[in-house]
Amino acid sequence: MEKIKKIGVMTSGGDSPGMNAAIRSVVRTCAYYKIECAGIYRGYEGMIEGDFIELNARSVKGIINKGGTFLKSARSKQFMTKEGRQKAYDALKAANIDALVVIGGDGTFTGALIFNKEFGFPIMGIPGTIDNDIAGTTHTLGYDTALNNAVEVIDKIRDTASSHNRLFFVEVMGRDVGHIALNVGVGAGAEEILIPEEDLGLERLLESLKRSKESGKSSSIVIVAEGDKTGKNVFELKDYVNEHLPEYDVRVSVLGHMQRGGSPSCFDRVLASRMGVKAVESLLDGKSNLMVGLINDKIAVTPLSKAIKGQSKINKELIRVSDIMTT
Amino acid sequence: MEKIKKIGVMTSGGDSPGMNAAIRSVVRTCAYYKIECAGIYRGYEGMIEGDFIELNARSVKGIINKGGTFLKSARSKQFMTKEGRQKAYDALKAANIDALVVIGGDGTFTGALIFNKEFGFPIMGIPGTIDNDIAGTTHTLGYDTALNNAVEVIDKIRDTASSHNRLFFVEVMGRDVGHIALNVGVGAGAEEILIPEEDLGLERLLESLKRSKESGKSSSIVIVAEGDKTGKNVFELKDYVNEHLPEYDVRVSVLGHMQRGGSPSCFDRVLASRMGVKAVESLLDGKSNLMVGLINDKIAVTPLSKAIKGQSKINKELIRVSDIMTT
Amino acid sequence: MEKIKKIGVMTSGGDSPGMNAAIRSVVRTCAYYKIECAGIYRGYEGMIEGDFIELNARSVKGIINKGGTFLKSARSKQFMTKEGRQKAYDALKAANIDALVVIGGDGTFTGALIFNKEFGFPIMGIPGTIDNDIAGTTHTLGYDTALNNAVEVIDKIRDTASSHNRLFFVEVMGRDVGHIALNVGVGAGAEEILIPEEDLGLERLLESLKRSKESGKSSSIVIVAEGDKTGKNVFELKDYVNEHLPEYDVRVSVLGHMQRGGSPSCFDRVLASRMGVKAVESLLDGKSNLMVGLINDKIAVTPLSKAIKGQSKINKELIRVSDIMTT
Amino acid sequence: MEKIKKIGVMTSGGDSPGMNAAIRSVVRTCAYYKIECAGIYRGYEGMIEGDFIELNARSVKGIINKGGTFLKSARSKQFMTKEGRQKAYDALKAANIDALVVIGGDGTFTGALIFNKEFGFPIMGIPGTIDNDIAGTTHTLGYDTALNNAVEVIDKIRDTASSHNRLFFVEVMGRDVGHIALNVGVGAGAEEILIPEEDLGLERLLESLKRSKESGKSSSIVIVAEGDKTGKNVFELKDYVNEHLPEYDVRVSVLGHMQRGGSPSCFDRVLASRMGVKAVESLLDGKSNLMVGLINDKIAVTPLSKAIKGQSKINKELIRVSDIMTT
């Protein structure tokens, strides 16, 4: 393998807080090792179009605390075709880019693996997604910030809930996994938490709410993951409870995209900085097809193929803690 | 009129940040003038039930920075009946309460006026509502905090919007008036602001979005007041734009109740403190049926009857500023 | 007077939150009226050096919510000399700049007046300073944000103070005026507030702290303006109380520069937007030597000469409110 | 050993965010296992005085998001004497308290061990301190929140620093260990980080600042741990740089106590909830003299004796990351 002289970095998939910090780290690590670095705009889409920008240590000044991604992100249908990927390869070669750091989620890594297989292009992945649903790391980039964003807003909703003795169904992100719902639920002191991994059952929810009311609890927050097992979305849940427990004054709040914005937490900034260094150093060490992750508080790498296929498991201990807290 | 020896204080209607600070101020001002103070739980409902608590200067320690209202708030159908109001009067008398400070909105004041008319009970009002829709004050209690809450969240949504070149319709509170939408829209740098007072027209919205796209604007935030004149809610607006401008990736965010929660801004805490002092001192001066407000940065009083009937007007200058900012 | 075709905008003196929003407003208003706009870096220093940048509506995208000033600020000794000002004039002329909007405080306006007198250059001022010490406006740009910054941190200090039954002396900004100290003190529920305008007297402070202790108050926050009348700084106050009231566990916190940073409040963003429009429109109307201010909640102008000489008065009513709150 | 029927919980040493959440967890876990729980005010001091309060699941409502500790904290000289500890034992026995959960730091645990040795009283420890300097856990309670508090304020200081091209020395907590300084420094993008574990040397600091200036860096933030190895405090550092690099405009900010206040992060709330459950369950399992900690993201226990003697090591990898980031 030839020596790497220029690394391209891009963000892809849903944006997450810490992506800018990770880009900064990749750029500065390149500068440290005196190799060039190019930013690729709009993920694979910009790669195909050759929408690149030369980045040096100064270019990434003042972005460590900014949410979103200044390189922007996009989905690319073209990259799913052989022709698209060929164009991307040609564009990278034309710009003398020798290796890639891709920051994104599951879909991003799948594309990276195919690209590497076809063109032998060295690629390292950094898990940037708030959902924390990728195997090979205990924390994806942006997850910690998303938890704080959600908890902060639910604290405000709690003010209103307890002023009016109301029941709030609060929907948080997490289509397939309940990490956000479970942690936010425990962190916000929610009375119930509905996650995709467990089917609490609507009957049990009603029972629990009834008991809450009888025990004198004046207000309640129920956290619902987007993809919870009850098969009802948060508005249907409201109607259901309205029908069966008319004594409750029920409201709904869908937190939505605000969860993924905002200045990253210190944890996510530090994690991003560590991951960026490891990604670049791995490439310089001749490695490829790995994802940088955090395992047992240490930076570690996992084959991208496992990062994709694997699935992070919900913390059973935390479900138990949640049950005890809502006694 | 006999000398007032004990004042009751309550919060009613939707909760707003600063209500606790206002209660604190009423209680401490009573202590300063060495008269008693009772808190009335759950607004008129608790008044009817005699659900009172004796409050002294220590009781309100540590609440100036808390959102919501520790006296809680509720709607009361009973108080709309003569019988209900008679019960309320009897309960107040039984507890030796001579006068009232009611913190709430339009509906709260209407009830207060009827009650005063029937029983001659001295009452002062403090405008506690985030909507800023009450005549006789340039700022209702909680309005400033609600603006900051909304702007802070929209800043986060902006991170996502610009990372993905998306269009967001963001619904903010304000069923009848566009104060929140207009100020939040200008404050968050929104590309369009739809308020109940003005019918921008859907055609113009489409035109404006088209021009935005052509001028290279990559993302847009459109602020929509709950009660905007287009006759479409925020989800219908999304569908409408999806249909007519398919090149836009449109998302919706309904801010909802988080706008009214959270720690009050310094402005709202100071305003609450000033209003509470004036309310108590007015009662001690033998006044009644007035609302304490802020006019030209000075504490002033307005007859409750005008506070109800009047309507705060939208700031035309600010609409013009908004137009210029989105050139 | 010739028609204005290009306006220069600069920030000078201590930075304040909202300066970026004001620059944005000036730039966009120029775009709206189809005239050119140039940013001047580092205040008068950059003016002398001809350190300018052409700004259009897109250049100021995404800065409304950023603290500080992207045009930077500096003090200029050169501008105090006739030679310096001549150079500045030559540089402006060379860049075809016809008029100026200067954003800053008292010193900035003094320089502007001299410059206008010497060269007849049209100038409008915008009061950007957190101290709120300029006549002709009830609110300077950044003042509201600074209050929120300070109150938020003092809320945190309160957590520690009450966990340990401690007394904290907290120094806030305000060398000559006590606006910040007084409002922050009331907003944070401080037990005492020491401001430059009033000499509370150290004896009275000791008396008050003694009474506090006896009445069972377990912790206390005393807010001290930088320039308070006791003649002692916050560390000397600590030593003084340590000596005379050894039963108190006294700590000191100097809030310092964090008060002037951070994302501006909604109020400051809206105020900045309104002020920028007025400043440009005034220049286009042929006016000069005026400061844009907020009077009775309306945008108004005041001769720069009065903005300088005048002095904003402390709110006596608020001192009274503070006394009552700490009964 | 007899069956435990009543557990006492207390906080001791410096307060840290998450202490309230931990108390809540202990109380609710007791309720879950249908045993009694008593809160002990002011640490060992209140234990000696028998200053207890009965706590049930409702008593701890609404405290999970509050900073500080509602049970308050204090140092106790009495508890260092045999007589004091005998009094404490008698008071616990008189209140039928069978076991203790103590939340605090190193000093708290030392006292606990002596107390257990003398009276055989079952005790579990929870590490509540922002310094993260206790062996047996990767995260002490409050550490994550303190990092976010510090980074948020430094972001604001950065606004001012870059507006004025200034150099700021920012002192953060950490007398013996540099965890806070190192993480905050990386998270805030500081140009230099001075920690107690490493002697960077003043010469190297000057060199680095000189190079910064030459490379066109306009502003700098240097993070200094309270106990850094240079032997100079932050004000002396300022003077030193002023003398040797007069071209720098140097300022100082001491973050101080605001770092330990405020609403805990989601991470700290969840950690507190998990630790409280484990502490109570360990006591019910007949265990004692252990500290609950987080090791490899799992709740684990460590002998209190090792928690005291051990020392958490600074993360060398992070020092390297910091060096690379400031290339």
Short mmCIF file of C-alpha atoms in Angstrom, two decimals, chain A residues 21 24-26 28-29 31-33 57-58 61 64-65 138-139 144 147-148 151-152 155 158 182-184 186-190 215-218 263-267 269-270 273-277 281 294-299 315 317-318 320-321 323-327, chain D residues 21 24-26 28-29 31-33 57-58 61 64-65 138-139 144 147-148 151-152 155 158 182-184 186-190 215-218 263-267 269-270 273-277 281 294-299 315 317-318 320-321 323-327:
data_model
loop_
_atom_site.label_atom_id
_atom_site.label_comp_id
_atom_site.label_asym_id
_atom_site.label_seq_id
_atom_site.Cartn_x
_atom_site.Cartn_y
_atom_site.Cartn_z
CA ALA A 21 -15.79 18.29 16.82
CA ARG A 24 -11.99 19.19 13.65
CA SER A 25 -10.12 16.35 15.24
CA VAL A 26 -9.58 14.57 11.91
CA ARG A 28 -5.98 18.64 13.22
CA THR A 29 -4.61 15.12 13.41
CA ALA A 31 -2.04 18.60 10.33
CA TYR A 32 -0.13 17.03 13.21
CA TYR A 33 1.11 14.26 10.92
CA ALA A 57 -5.84 23.47 11.33
CA ARG A 58 -7.19 27.05 11.11
CA LYS A 61 -11.28 26.98 14.49
CA ILE A 64 -15.85 22.32 18.49
CA ASN A 65 -18.90 23.70 20.30
CA THR A 138 -20.85 1.98 24.29
CA HIS A 139 -21.45 5.57 23.19
CA ASP A 144 -24.91 12.03 25.52
CA LEU A 147 -29.98 12.80 26.50
CA ASN A 148 -29.22 16.18 28.09
CA VAL A 151 -34.01 15.85 29.93
CA GLU A 152 -33.72 19.64 29.97
CA ASP A 155 -37.82 19.29 33.20
CA ARG A 158 -42.68 18.81 34.35
CA LEU A 182 -34.83 4.53 29.01
CA ASN A 183 -32.06 6.89 30.08
CA VAL A 184 -34.13 10.03 29.60
CA VAL A 186 -34.81 7.52 34.46
CA GLY A 187 -33.06 10.90 34.27
CA ALA A 188 -36.28 12.89 34.13
CA GLY A 189 -37.92 10.79 36.83
CA ALA A 190 -40.67 9.60 34.48
CA SER A 215 -51.47 7.03 45.67
CA GLY A 216 -51.95 10.76 45.41
CA LYS A 217 -49.51 11.43 42.60
CA SER A 218 -50.69 14.64 41.08
CA SER A 263 -23.85 22.57 21.47
CA PRO A 264 -22.36 19.15 22.28
CA SER A 265 -21.76 18.14 25.88
CA CYS A 266 -18.19 18.03 27.18
CA PHE A 267 -18.32 14.24 26.94
CA ARG A 269 -16.58 16.89 22.45
CA VAL A 270 -13.88 14.86 24.15
CA SER A 273 -11.57 14.46 19.66
CA ARG A 274 -10.37 11.03 20.73
CA MET A 275 -12.16 9.26 17.88
CA GLY A 276 -10.80 11.58 15.23
CA VAL A 277 -7.22 10.99 16.34
CA GLU A 281 -3.78 7.15 13.06
CA LEU A 294 -15.48 3.48 23.04
CA ILE A 295 -15.30 0.20 24.93
CA ASN A 296 -14.78 0.15 28.69
CA ASP A 297 -13.92 3.84 28.53
CA LYS A 298 -11.05 3.17 26.15
CA ILE A 299 -10.83 3.95 22.48
CA ASN A 315 -29.40 -2.25 29.69
CA GLU A 317 -30.21 -3.36 34.94
CA LEU A 318 -31.48 0.08 34.03
CA ARG A 320 -34.91 -2.67 36.86
CA VAL A 321 -33.64 0.64 38.29
CA ASP A 323 -39.02 0.03 38.01
CA ILE A 324 -37.65 0.61 41.49
CA MET A 325 -37.57 4.40 41.06
CA THR A 326 -41.27 4.50 40.16
CA THR A 327 -42.36 2.42 43.11
CA ALA D 21 -30.78 12.13 42.83
CA ARG D 24 -33.92 9.89 46.07
CA SER D 25 -32.72 6.56 44.77
CA VAL D 26 -31.76 5.31 48.23
CA ARG D 28 -37.14 4.82 46.76
CA THR D 29 -35.16 1.58 46.89
CA ALA D 31 -39.60 1.89 49.78
CA TYR D 32 -39.39 -0.80 47.11
CA TYR D 33 -38.04 -3.28 49.66
CA ALA D 57 -41.12 7.77 48.28
CA ARG D 58 -43.16 11.00 48.16
CA LYS D 61 -40.50 13.96 44.64
CA ILE D 64 -33.87 14.47 40.86
CA ASN D 65 -33.05 17.59 38.84
CA THR D 138 -14.46 5.73 36.44
CA HIS D 139 -16.98 8.44 37.26
CA ASP D 144 -19.94 14.90 34.30
CA LEU D 147 -17.44 19.31 33.08
CA ASN D 148 -20.51 20.63 31.27
CA VAL D 151 -17.27 24.10 29.28
CA GLU D 152 -20.46 26.14 28.96
CA ASP D 155 -17.57 28.93 25.61
CA ARG D 158 -14.19 32.41 24.32
CA LEU D 182 -7.82 17.97 31.03
CA ASN D 183 -11.34 17.12 29.89
CA VAL D 184 -12.58 20.70 30.05
CA VAL D 186 -10.01 19.35 25.37
CA GLY D 187 -13.76 20.01 25.37
CA ALA D 188 -13.38 23.78 25.24
CA GLY D 189 -10.63 23.61 22.65
CA ALA D 190 -8.09 25.24 24.97
CA SER D 215 0.93 31.36 13.57
CA GLY D 216 -1.76 34.03 13.54
CA LYS D 217 -3.88 32.73 16.38
CA SER D 218 -5.75 35.71 17.62
CA SER D 263 -29.11 20.75 37.58
CA PRO D 264 -27.26 17.43 37.09
CA SER D 265 -26.69 16.07 33.60
CA CYS D 266 -28.72 13.08 32.45
CA PHE D 267 -25.64 10.91 32.97
CA ARG D 269 -28.97 11.48 37.30
CA VAL D 270 -28.92 7.97 35.86
CA SER D 273 -30.18 6.24 40.45
CA ARG D 274 -28.15 3.14 39.71
CA MET D 275 -25.75 3.71 42.60
CA GLY D 276 -28.52 4.24 45.13
CA VAL D 277 -30.19 0.95 44.19
CA GLU D 281 -29.34 -3.84 47.87
CA LEU D 294 -18.94 2.47 37.77
CA ILE D 295 -16.37 0.20 36.14
CA ASN D 296 -16.51 -0.53 32.43
CA ASP D 297 -19.97 1.02 32.33
CA LYS D 298 -21.26 -1.47 34.86
CA ILE D 299 -22.16 -0.90 38.47
CA ASN D 315 -5.70 9.53 31.06
CA GLU D 317 -4.13 9.10 25.88
CA LEU D 318 -6.14 12.26 26.48
CA ARG D 320 -1.76 13.10 23.74
CA VAL D 321 -5.09 13.99 22.12
CA ASP D 323 -1.36 17.91 22.24
CA ILE D 324 -2.53 16.92 18.78
CA MET D 325 -5.59 19.17 18.91
CA THR D 326 -3.46 22.21 19.68
CA THR D 327 -1.02 21.60 16.85
#
